[in-house]
mmCIF file of C-alpha atoms and ligand atoms in Angstrom:
data_model
loop_
_atom_site.group_PDB
_atom_site.id
_atom_site.type_symbol
_atom_site.label_atom_id
_atom_site.label_comp_id
_atom_site.label_asym_id
_atom_site.label_seq_id
_atom_site.Cartn_x
_atom_site.Cartn_y
_atom_site.Cartn_z
ATOM 1 C CA MET L 1 0.000 0.000 0.000
ATOM 2 C CA THR L 2 1.349 3.434 -0.907
ATOM 3 C CA GLU L 3 0.770 6.793 0.713
ATOM 4 C CA SER L 4 -1.580 7.750 -2.153
ATOM 5 C CA ASP L 5 -3.882 4.872 -1.150
ATOM 6 C CA GLY L 6 -4.741 6.792 2.058
ATOM 7 C CA PRO L 7 -7.872 8.623 0.749
ATOM 8 C CA LEU L 8 -9.074 5.408 -0.925
ATOM 9 C CA VAL L 9 -8.819 3.469 2.344
ATOM 10 C CA VAL L 10 -10.721 6.255 4.145
ATOM 11 C CA ALA L 11 -13.425 6.226 1.433
ATOM 12 C CA ILE L 12 -13.777 2.428 1.588
ATOM 13 C CA GLY L 13 -13.936 2.612 5.396
ATOM 14 C CA ALA L 14 -16.692 5.249 5.222
ATOM 15 C CA ALA L 15 -18.640 3.219 2.643
ATOM 16 C CA LEU L 16 -18.413 0.077 4.811
ATOM 17 C CA THR L 17 -19.569 2.028 7.885
ATOM 18 C CA ALA L 18 -22.541 3.397 5.930
ATOM 19 C CA LEU L 19 -23.387 -0.102 4.631
ATOM 20 C CA ALA L 20 -23.185 -1.528 8.160
ATOM 21 C CA ALA L 21 -25.548 1.206 9.386
ATOM 22 C CA VAL L 22 -28.059 0.406 6.621
ATOM 23 C CA LEU L 23 -27.857 -3.331 7.360
ATOM 24 C CA LEU L 24 -28.282 -2.716 11.076
ATOM 25 C CA ALA L 25 -31.334 -0.511 10.486
ATOM 26 C CA TYR L 26 -32.781 -3.146 8.149
ATOM 27 C CA THR L 27 -32.140 -5.957 10.646
ATOM 28 C CA LEU L 28 -33.644 -3.966 13.529
ATOM 29 C CA ARG L 29 -36.718 -3.151 11.404
ATOM 30 C CA ALA L 30 -37.128 -6.829 10.437
ATOM 31 C CA ARG L 31 -36.716 -7.915 14.087
ATOM 32 C CA ARG L 32 -39.202 -5.329 15.314
ATOM 33 C CA ARG L 33 -41.640 -6.556 12.652
ATOM 34 C CA VAL L 34 -41.298 -10.228 13.683
ATOM 35 C CA LEU L 35 -41.800 -9.300 17.352
ATOM 36 C CA GLU L 36 -44.777 -7.091 16.553
ATOM 37 C CA VAL L 37 -46.502 -9.588 14.231
ATOM 38 C CA SER L 38 -46.276 -12.336 16.875
ATOM 39 C CA GLN L 39 -48.139 -10.196 19.455
ATOM 40 C CA PRO L 40 -51.842 -10.976 20.002
ATOM 41 C CA PHE L 41 -54.350 -8.551 18.489
ATOM 42 C CA PRO L 42 -55.912 -6.608 21.397
ATOM 43 C CA PRO L 43 -59.687 -7.248 21.717
ATOM 44 C CA GLN L 44 -60.242 -3.493 22.154
ATOM 45 C CA TRP L 45 -58.739 -2.954 18.691
ATOM 46 C CA ARG L 46 -61.318 -5.352 17.240
ATOM 47 C CA SER L 47 -64.154 -3.466 19.000
ATOM 48 C CA LEU L 48 -62.803 -0.140 17.813
ATOM 49 C CA LEU L 49 -62.610 -1.360 14.205
ATOM 50 C CA ALA L 50 -66.120 -2.830 14.400
ATOM 51 C CA GLN L 51 -67.473 0.511 15.642
ATOM 52 C CA ARG L 52 -65.579 2.840 13.324
ATOM 53 C CA VAL L 53 -64.925 1.050 10.020
ATOM 54 C CA PRO L 54 -68.101 -0.013 8.152
ATOM 55 C CA LEU L 55 -66.025 -2.132 5.762
ATOM 56 C CA TYR L 56 -64.562 -4.097 8.693
ATOM 57 C CA GLY L 57 -68.119 -4.833 9.838
ATOM 58 C CA ARG L 58 -68.843 -6.528 6.496
ATOM 59 C CA MET L 59 -65.678 -8.653 6.360
ATOM 60 C CA PRO L 60 -65.981 -12.385 7.057
ATOM 61 C CA ALA L 61 -64.464 -13.462 10.397
ATOM 62 C CA ASP L 62 -61.687 -15.514 8.760
ATOM 63 C CA LEU L 63 -60.591 -12.529 6.675
ATOM 64 C CA ARG L 64 -60.481 -10.308 9.779
ATOM 65 C CA LEU L 65 -58.211 -12.850 11.461
ATOM 66 C CA ARG L 66 -56.028 -13.079 8.356
ATOM 67 C CA LEU L 67 -55.605 -9.293 8.350
ATOM 68 C CA GLU L 68 -54.588 -9.008 12.000
ATOM 69 C CA PRO L 69 -50.895 -9.973 11.582
ATOM 70 C CA LEU L 70 -50.726 -7.789 8.452
ATOM 71 C CA VAL L 71 -52.015 -4.824 10.464
ATOM 72 C CA ARG L 72 -49.477 -5.578 13.224
ATOM 73 C CA GLY L 73 -46.667 -5.623 10.641
ATOM 74 C CA PHE L 74 -47.955 -2.448 8.985
ATOM 75 C CA LEU L 75 -48.077 -0.617 12.317
ATOM 76 C CA ALA L 76 -44.525 -1.772 13.120
ATOM 77 C CA ASP L 77 -43.153 -0.609 9.760
ATOM 78 C CA VAL L 78 -45.050 2.571 8.994
ATOM 79 C CA GLU L 79 -44.895 5.766 11.032
ATOM 80 C CA PHE L 80 -48.080 7.815 11.359
ATOM 81 C CA ILE L 81 -47.431 11.555 11.470
ATOM 82 C CA GLY L 82 -50.082 14.075 12.480
ATOM 83 C CA CYS L 83 -49.931 17.344 10.506
ATOM 84 C CA GLN L 84 -51.180 20.832 11.461
ATOM 85 C CA GLY L 85 -51.252 19.846 15.136
ATOM 86 C CA LEU L 86 -53.327 16.691 14.647
ATOM 87 C CA GLU L 87 -52.634 14.135 17.375
ATOM 88 C CA ILE L 88 -52.473 10.580 16.048
ATOM 89 C CA THR L 89 -54.719 8.133 17.910
ATOM 90 C CA ASP L 90 -55.146 4.335 17.838
ATOM 91 C CA GLU L 91 -58.415 4.926 15.977
ATOM 92 C CA MET L 92 -56.548 6.690 13.153
ATOM 93 C CA ARG L 93 -53.752 4.134 12.951
ATOM 94 C CA LEU L 94 -56.147 1.175 12.960
ATOM 95 C CA THR L 95 -58.776 2.661 10.622
ATOM 96 C CA ILE L 96 -56.151 3.419 8.004
ATOM 97 C CA SER L 97 -54.008 0.309 8.376
ATOM 98 C CA ILE L 98 -56.871 -2.246 8.273
ATOM 99 C CA GLN L 99 -58.073 -0.835 4.924
ATOM 100 C CA ALA L 100 -54.521 -0.634 3.543
ATOM 101 C CA CYS L 101 -53.934 -4.264 4.564
ATOM 102 C CA LEU L 102 -57.250 -5.349 3.046
ATOM 103 C CA LEU L 103 -55.923 -4.290 -0.372
ATOM 104 C CA ALA L 104 -52.703 -6.206 0.272
ATOM 105 C CA ALA L 105 -54.475 -9.373 1.470
ATOM 106 C CA GLY L 106 -54.031 -11.102 -1.877
ATOM 107 C CA LEU L 107 -50.723 -9.453 -2.767
ATOM 108 C CA GLY L 108 -48.687 -10.550 0.235
ATOM 109 C CA PRO L 109 -47.136 -8.864 3.277
ATOM 110 C CA ARG L 110 -44.364 -7.172 1.239
ATOM 111 C CA ALA L 111 -46.790 -4.963 -0.732
ATOM 112 C CA TYR L 112 -45.951 -1.895 1.375
ATOM 113 C CA ASP L 113 -42.249 -2.585 1.888
ATOM 114 C CA SER L 114 -41.195 0.838 0.564
ATOM 115 C CA LEU L 115 -43.817 2.769 2.515
ATOM 116 C CA ARG L 116 -42.327 4.592 5.521
ATOM 117 C CA SER L 117 -44.968 7.060 6.662
ATOM 118 C CA VAL L 118 -48.616 8.043 6.498
ATOM 119 C CA LEU L 119 -49.174 11.761 7.026
ATOM 120 C CA VAL L 120 -52.597 12.662 8.376
ATOM 121 C CA TYR L 121 -54.080 16.161 8.091
ATOM 122 C CA PRO L 122 -57.186 17.127 10.076
ATOM 123 C CA ASP L 123 -58.998 18.096 6.853
ATOM 124 C CA GLU L 124 -58.314 18.662 3.167
ATOM 125 C CA PHE L 125 -54.831 20.047 2.489
ATOM 126 C CA VAL L 126 -53.251 22.266 -0.124
ATOM 127 C CA VAL L 127 -50.357 21.242 -2.368
ATOM 128 C CA GLU L 128 -48.446 23.450 -4.779
ATOM 129 C CA GLU L 129 -48.164 21.812 -8.188
ATOM 130 C CA ALA L 130 -46.739 22.572 -11.601
ATOM 131 C CA ASP L 131 -48.585 20.979 -14.548
ATOM 132 C CA GLU L 132 -47.145 20.755 -18.032
ATOM 133 C CA ASP L 133 -49.609 20.330 -20.913
ATOM 134 C CA GLU L 134 -48.943 18.623 -24.261
ATOM 135 C CA ALA L 135 -47.693 21.889 -25.766
ATOM 136 C CA GLY L 136 -45.125 22.198 -22.956
ATOM 137 C CA VAL L 137 -46.936 25.077 -21.246
ATOM 138 C CA VAL L 138 -46.355 24.903 -17.494
ATOM 139 C CA THR L 139 -49.132 26.076 -15.189
ATOM 140 C CA GLU L 140 -48.361 26.467 -11.505
ATOM 141 C CA GLY L 141 -51.051 26.454 -8.899
ATOM 142 C CA ALA L 142 -52.398 25.150 -5.645
ATOM 143 C CA ARG L 143 -54.690 22.123 -5.425
ATOM 144 C CA VAL L 144 -56.884 21.127 -2.496
ATOM 145 C CA LEU L 145 -56.685 17.380 -1.885
ATOM 146 C CA SER L 146 -58.259 14.767 0.384
ATOM 147 C CA GLY L 147 -55.400 12.335 -0.212
ATOM 148 C CA GLN L 148 -52.178 11.918 -2.112
ATOM 149 C CA ALA L 149 -49.971 8.926 -2.957
ATOM 150 C CA PHE L 150 -47.433 9.962 -5.532
ATOM 151 C CA GLU L 151 -44.279 9.084 -3.595
ATOM 152 C CA ALA L 152 -42.903 5.596 -2.855
ATOM 153 C CA SER L 153 -42.267 6.314 0.801
ATOM 154 C CA ARG L 154 -45.357 8.156 1.994
ATOM 155 C CA ILE L 155 -49.092 8.618 1.664
ATOM 156 C CA VAL L 156 -50.988 11.730 2.748
ATOM 157 C CA LEU L 157 -54.615 11.621 3.944
ATOM 158 C CA SER L 158 -57.259 14.000 5.277
ATOM 159 C CA TRP L 159 -58.744 12.522 8.464
ATOM 160 C CA ARG L 160 -62.125 14.145 7.831
ATOM 161 C CA ASP L 161 -62.269 12.334 4.486
ATOM 162 C CA VAL L 162 -61.181 9.061 6.081
ATOM 163 C CA LEU L 163 -64.124 9.433 8.497
ATOM 164 C CA GLU L 164 -66.521 10.201 5.641
ATOM 165 C CA SER L 165 -65.392 7.083 3.770
ATOM 166 C CA GLY L 166 -67.637 4.056 3.690
ATOM 167 C CA GLY L 167 -70.857 6.046 4.152
ATOM 168 C CA ALA L 168 -74.019 4.464 2.823
ATOM 169 C CA ASP L 169 -74.737 7.168 0.222
ATOM 170 C CA GLU L 170 -71.896 6.689 -2.229
ATOM 171 C CA PRO L 171 -69.045 4.254 -2.746
ATOM 172 C CA TYR L 172 -66.421 6.733 -1.535
ATOM 173 C CA ASN L 173 -63.291 5.625 0.336
ATOM 174 C CA VAL L 174 -60.196 7.837 0.314
ATOM 175 C CA VAL L 175 -58.023 5.216 2.063
ATOM 176 C CA LEU L 176 -58.735 2.531 -0.547
ATOM 177 C CA HIS L 177 -58.316 5.134 -3.302
ATOM 178 C CA GLU L 178 -54.863 6.322 -2.241
ATOM 179 C CA PHE L 179 -53.524 2.870 -1.352
ATOM 180 C CA ALA L 180 -54.732 1.540 -4.725
ATOM 181 C CA HIS L 181 -52.692 4.331 -6.372
ATOM 182 C CA TYR L 182 -49.762 3.354 -4.185
ATOM 183 C CA LEU L 183 -49.926 -0.312 -5.244
ATOM 184 C CA ASP L 184 -50.114 0.735 -8.898
ATOM 185 C CA HIS L 185 -47.108 3.069 -8.463
ATOM 186 C CA SER L 186 -45.167 0.361 -6.620
ATOM 187 C CA VAL L 187 -45.177 -1.716 -9.821
ATOM 188 C CA GLY L 188 -44.225 1.272 -11.961
ATOM 189 C CA GLY L 189 -47.822 1.957 -13.047
ATOM 190 C CA ALA L 190 -48.027 -1.494 -14.671
ATOM 191 C CA LEU L 191 -51.616 -1.984 -13.520
ATOM 192 C CA THR L 192 -52.917 1.011 -15.447
ATOM 193 C CA ALA L 193 -50.398 1.788 -18.200
ATOM 194 C CA PRO L 194 -51.373 0.450 -21.619
ATOM 195 C CA THR L 195 -48.937 -2.386 -22.380
ATOM 196 C CA ALA L 196 -49.782 -3.082 -26.018
ATOM 197 C CA LYS L 197 -51.833 -1.609 -28.853
ATOM 198 C CA HIS L 198 -54.133 -4.627 -28.780
ATOM 199 C CA PRO L 199 -54.123 -6.305 -25.376
ATOM 200 C CA THR L 200 -55.233 -9.943 -25.302
ATOM 201 C CA PRO L 201 -59.059 -10.061 -25.170
ATOM 202 C CA GLY L 202 -60.239 -10.765 -21.634
ATOM 203 C CA SER L 203 -56.877 -9.775 -20.104
ATOM 204 C CA TRP L 204 -56.577 -7.331 -17.198
ATOM 205 C CA HIS L 205 -55.554 -4.471 -19.517
ATOM 206 C CA ALA L 206 -58.201 -5.255 -22.152
ATOM 207 C CA VAL L 207 -60.991 -5.205 -19.557
ATOM 208 C CA LEU L 208 -59.661 -2.098 -17.800
ATOM 209 C CA GLU L 209 -59.292 -0.165 -21.075
ATOM 210 C CA ARG L 210 -62.746 -1.168 -22.340
ATOM 211 C CA GLU L 211 -64.431 -0.261 -19.058
ATOM 212 C CA TYR L 212 -62.538 3.025 -18.866
ATOM 213 C CA ALA L 213 -63.569 3.969 -22.427
ATOM 214 C CA ALA L 214 -67.198 3.026 -21.664
ATOM 215 C CA LEU L 215 -67.186 5.167 -18.512
ATOM 216 C CA CYS L 216 -65.694 8.162 -20.378
ATOM 217 C CA ALA L 217 -68.402 7.828 -23.065
ATOM 218 C CA ALA L 218 -71.169 7.599 -20.436
ATOM 219 C CA VAL L 219 -69.809 10.675 -18.636
ATOM 220 C CA ASP L 220 -69.656 12.555 -21.967
ATOM 221 C CA ARG L 221 -73.313 11.667 -22.587
ATOM 222 C CA GLY L 222 -74.163 13.009 -19.132
ATOM 223 C CA GLU L 223 -75.423 9.648 -17.870
ATOM 224 C CA ALA L 224 -75.482 8.727 -14.189
ATOM 225 C CA THR L 225 -72.766 6.136 -13.480
ATOM 226 C CA LEU L 226 -72.134 3.749 -10.594
ATOM 227 C CA ILE L 227 -68.377 4.383 -10.819
ATOM 228 C CA ASP L 228 -67.828 8.038 -9.871
ATOM 229 C CA PRO L 229 -67.293 10.288 -12.945
ATOM 230 C CA TYR L 230 -63.955 11.403 -11.471
ATOM 231 C CA ALA L 231 -62.669 8.027 -12.728
ATOM 232 C CA ALA L 232 -62.882 9.424 -16.288
ATOM 233 C CA GLU L 233 -59.912 11.738 -15.522
ATOM 234 C CA ARG L 234 -57.220 9.138 -16.331
ATOM 235 C CA PRO L 235 -56.837 5.322 -16.354
ATOM 236 C CA GLU L 236 -54.970 5.607 -12.999
ATOM 237 C CA GLU L 237 -57.974 7.346 -11.461
ATOM 238 C CA PHE L 238 -60.307 4.802 -13.025
ATOM 239 C CA PHE L 239 -58.414 1.996 -11.277
ATOM 240 C CA ALA L 240 -58.412 3.800 -7.900
ATOM 241 C CA VAL L 241 -62.131 4.707 -8.086
ATOM 242 C CA ALA L 242 -63.079 1.221 -9.363
ATOM 243 C CA THR L 243 -61.252 -0.199 -6.320
ATOM 244 C CA GLU L 244 -63.371 1.989 -4.016
ATOM 245 C CA THR L 245 -66.541 0.808 -5.798
ATOM 246 C CA PHE L 246 -65.409 -2.842 -5.663
ATOM 247 C CA PHE L 247 -65.296 -2.742 -1.861
ATOM 248 C CA GLU L 248 -67.992 -0.150 -1.093
ATOM 249 C CA ALA L 249 -70.686 -1.188 -3.623
ATOM 250 C CA PRO L 250 -69.600 -4.751 -4.483
ATOM 251 C CA ARG L 251 -72.971 -6.191 -5.503
ATOM 252 C CA GLN L 252 -73.815 -3.265 -7.763
ATOM 253 C CA ILE L 253 -70.451 -3.350 -9.517
ATOM 254 C CA ARG L 254 -70.663 -7.138 -9.927
ATOM 255 C CA GLU L 255 -74.092 -6.729 -11.515
ATOM 256 C CA ARG L 256 -73.289 -3.771 -13.768
ATOM 257 C CA HIS L 257 -69.620 -4.434 -14.552
ATOM 258 C CA PRO L 258 -69.196 -8.233 -14.186
ATOM 259 C CA HIS L 259 -65.934 -8.442 -16.158
ATOM 260 C CA LEU L 260 -64.346 -5.615 -14.202
ATOM 261 C CA TYR L 261 -65.553 -7.180 -10.961
ATOM 262 C CA ARG L 262 -63.923 -10.504 -11.823
ATOM 263 C CA LYS L 263 -60.607 -8.826 -12.674
ATOM 264 C CA LEU L 264 -60.546 -6.889 -9.393
ATOM 265 C CA GLN L 265 -61.560 -10.061 -7.565
ATOM 266 C CA GLY L 266 -58.546 -11.802 -9.116
ATOM 267 C CA LEU L 267 -56.169 -8.935 -8.305
ATOM 268 C CA TYR L 268 -57.183 -8.535 -4.673
ATOM 269 C CA GLY L 269 -57.962 -12.219 -4.088
ATOM 270 C CA LEU L 270 -61.264 -11.221 -2.445
ATOM 271 C CA ASP L 271 -64.975 -11.493 -3.235
ATOM 272 C CA PRO L 272 -66.678 -8.661 -1.305
ATOM 273 C CA ALA L 273 -70.026 -9.167 -3.124
ATOM 274 C CA GLY L 274 -70.220 -12.510 -1.343
ATOM 275 C CA TRP L 275 -69.773 -11.032 2.140
ATOM 276 C CA THR L 276 -72.964 -10.840 4.176
HETATM 277 ZN ZN1 ZN W 301 -56.654 9.541 -7.395
#
């Protein structure tokens, strides 16, 4: 080794220290998860979910039990952060995590591996955004949102909207909506991006594209639709809104959009129209 190797040795030493720190953090996180998942699910959590989450009330008992370790793991991995002075409660953590885990029930416990935090605002929140149109014209402005899931590591939700989700009047559910976006983003948009000019008839993409086009046409004609007209914004929104409808109005969507229902049933590995 020569004197000129000095900086190289220091750099390698620093890189190894950083790697060791990352591995340690990863190991601690994995250990915390194993410990957390093995803990029993407190009965008061079950009562709280039954009282506060209408969707939980409709789930079959075996599905509820299957979700409990997923919720434990989710709570161990994901930090909940209250914004604008909002204090995070067990009700918030459980209400959000049970619905997030419901979507992941058929996808496996690693579905939210990259997610680090859920930010909760008391009400709708404002984000500054810059939009570029097809001509390259950039418009900057503020948007008021009830939820946002455009980053790999965090999801933002308005608590008021979480509480309004699952009401009897309309198939609205901001938690399912944002976590559906998250799952789509986590596979690089593969669930909603067109993959070929002519997708195989009956495939996921063929059904999604046909249903999306039909919804856009119905909205253009001014017809009332089961799937909220907001879904006509973009295929990504169609997928997120269809997910809300799949869980919040399952029998109606199965009756009016049977092909779409079957595809969502396959994706999520669940049959909510069959729940009593
Ligand atoms: Zn959306």
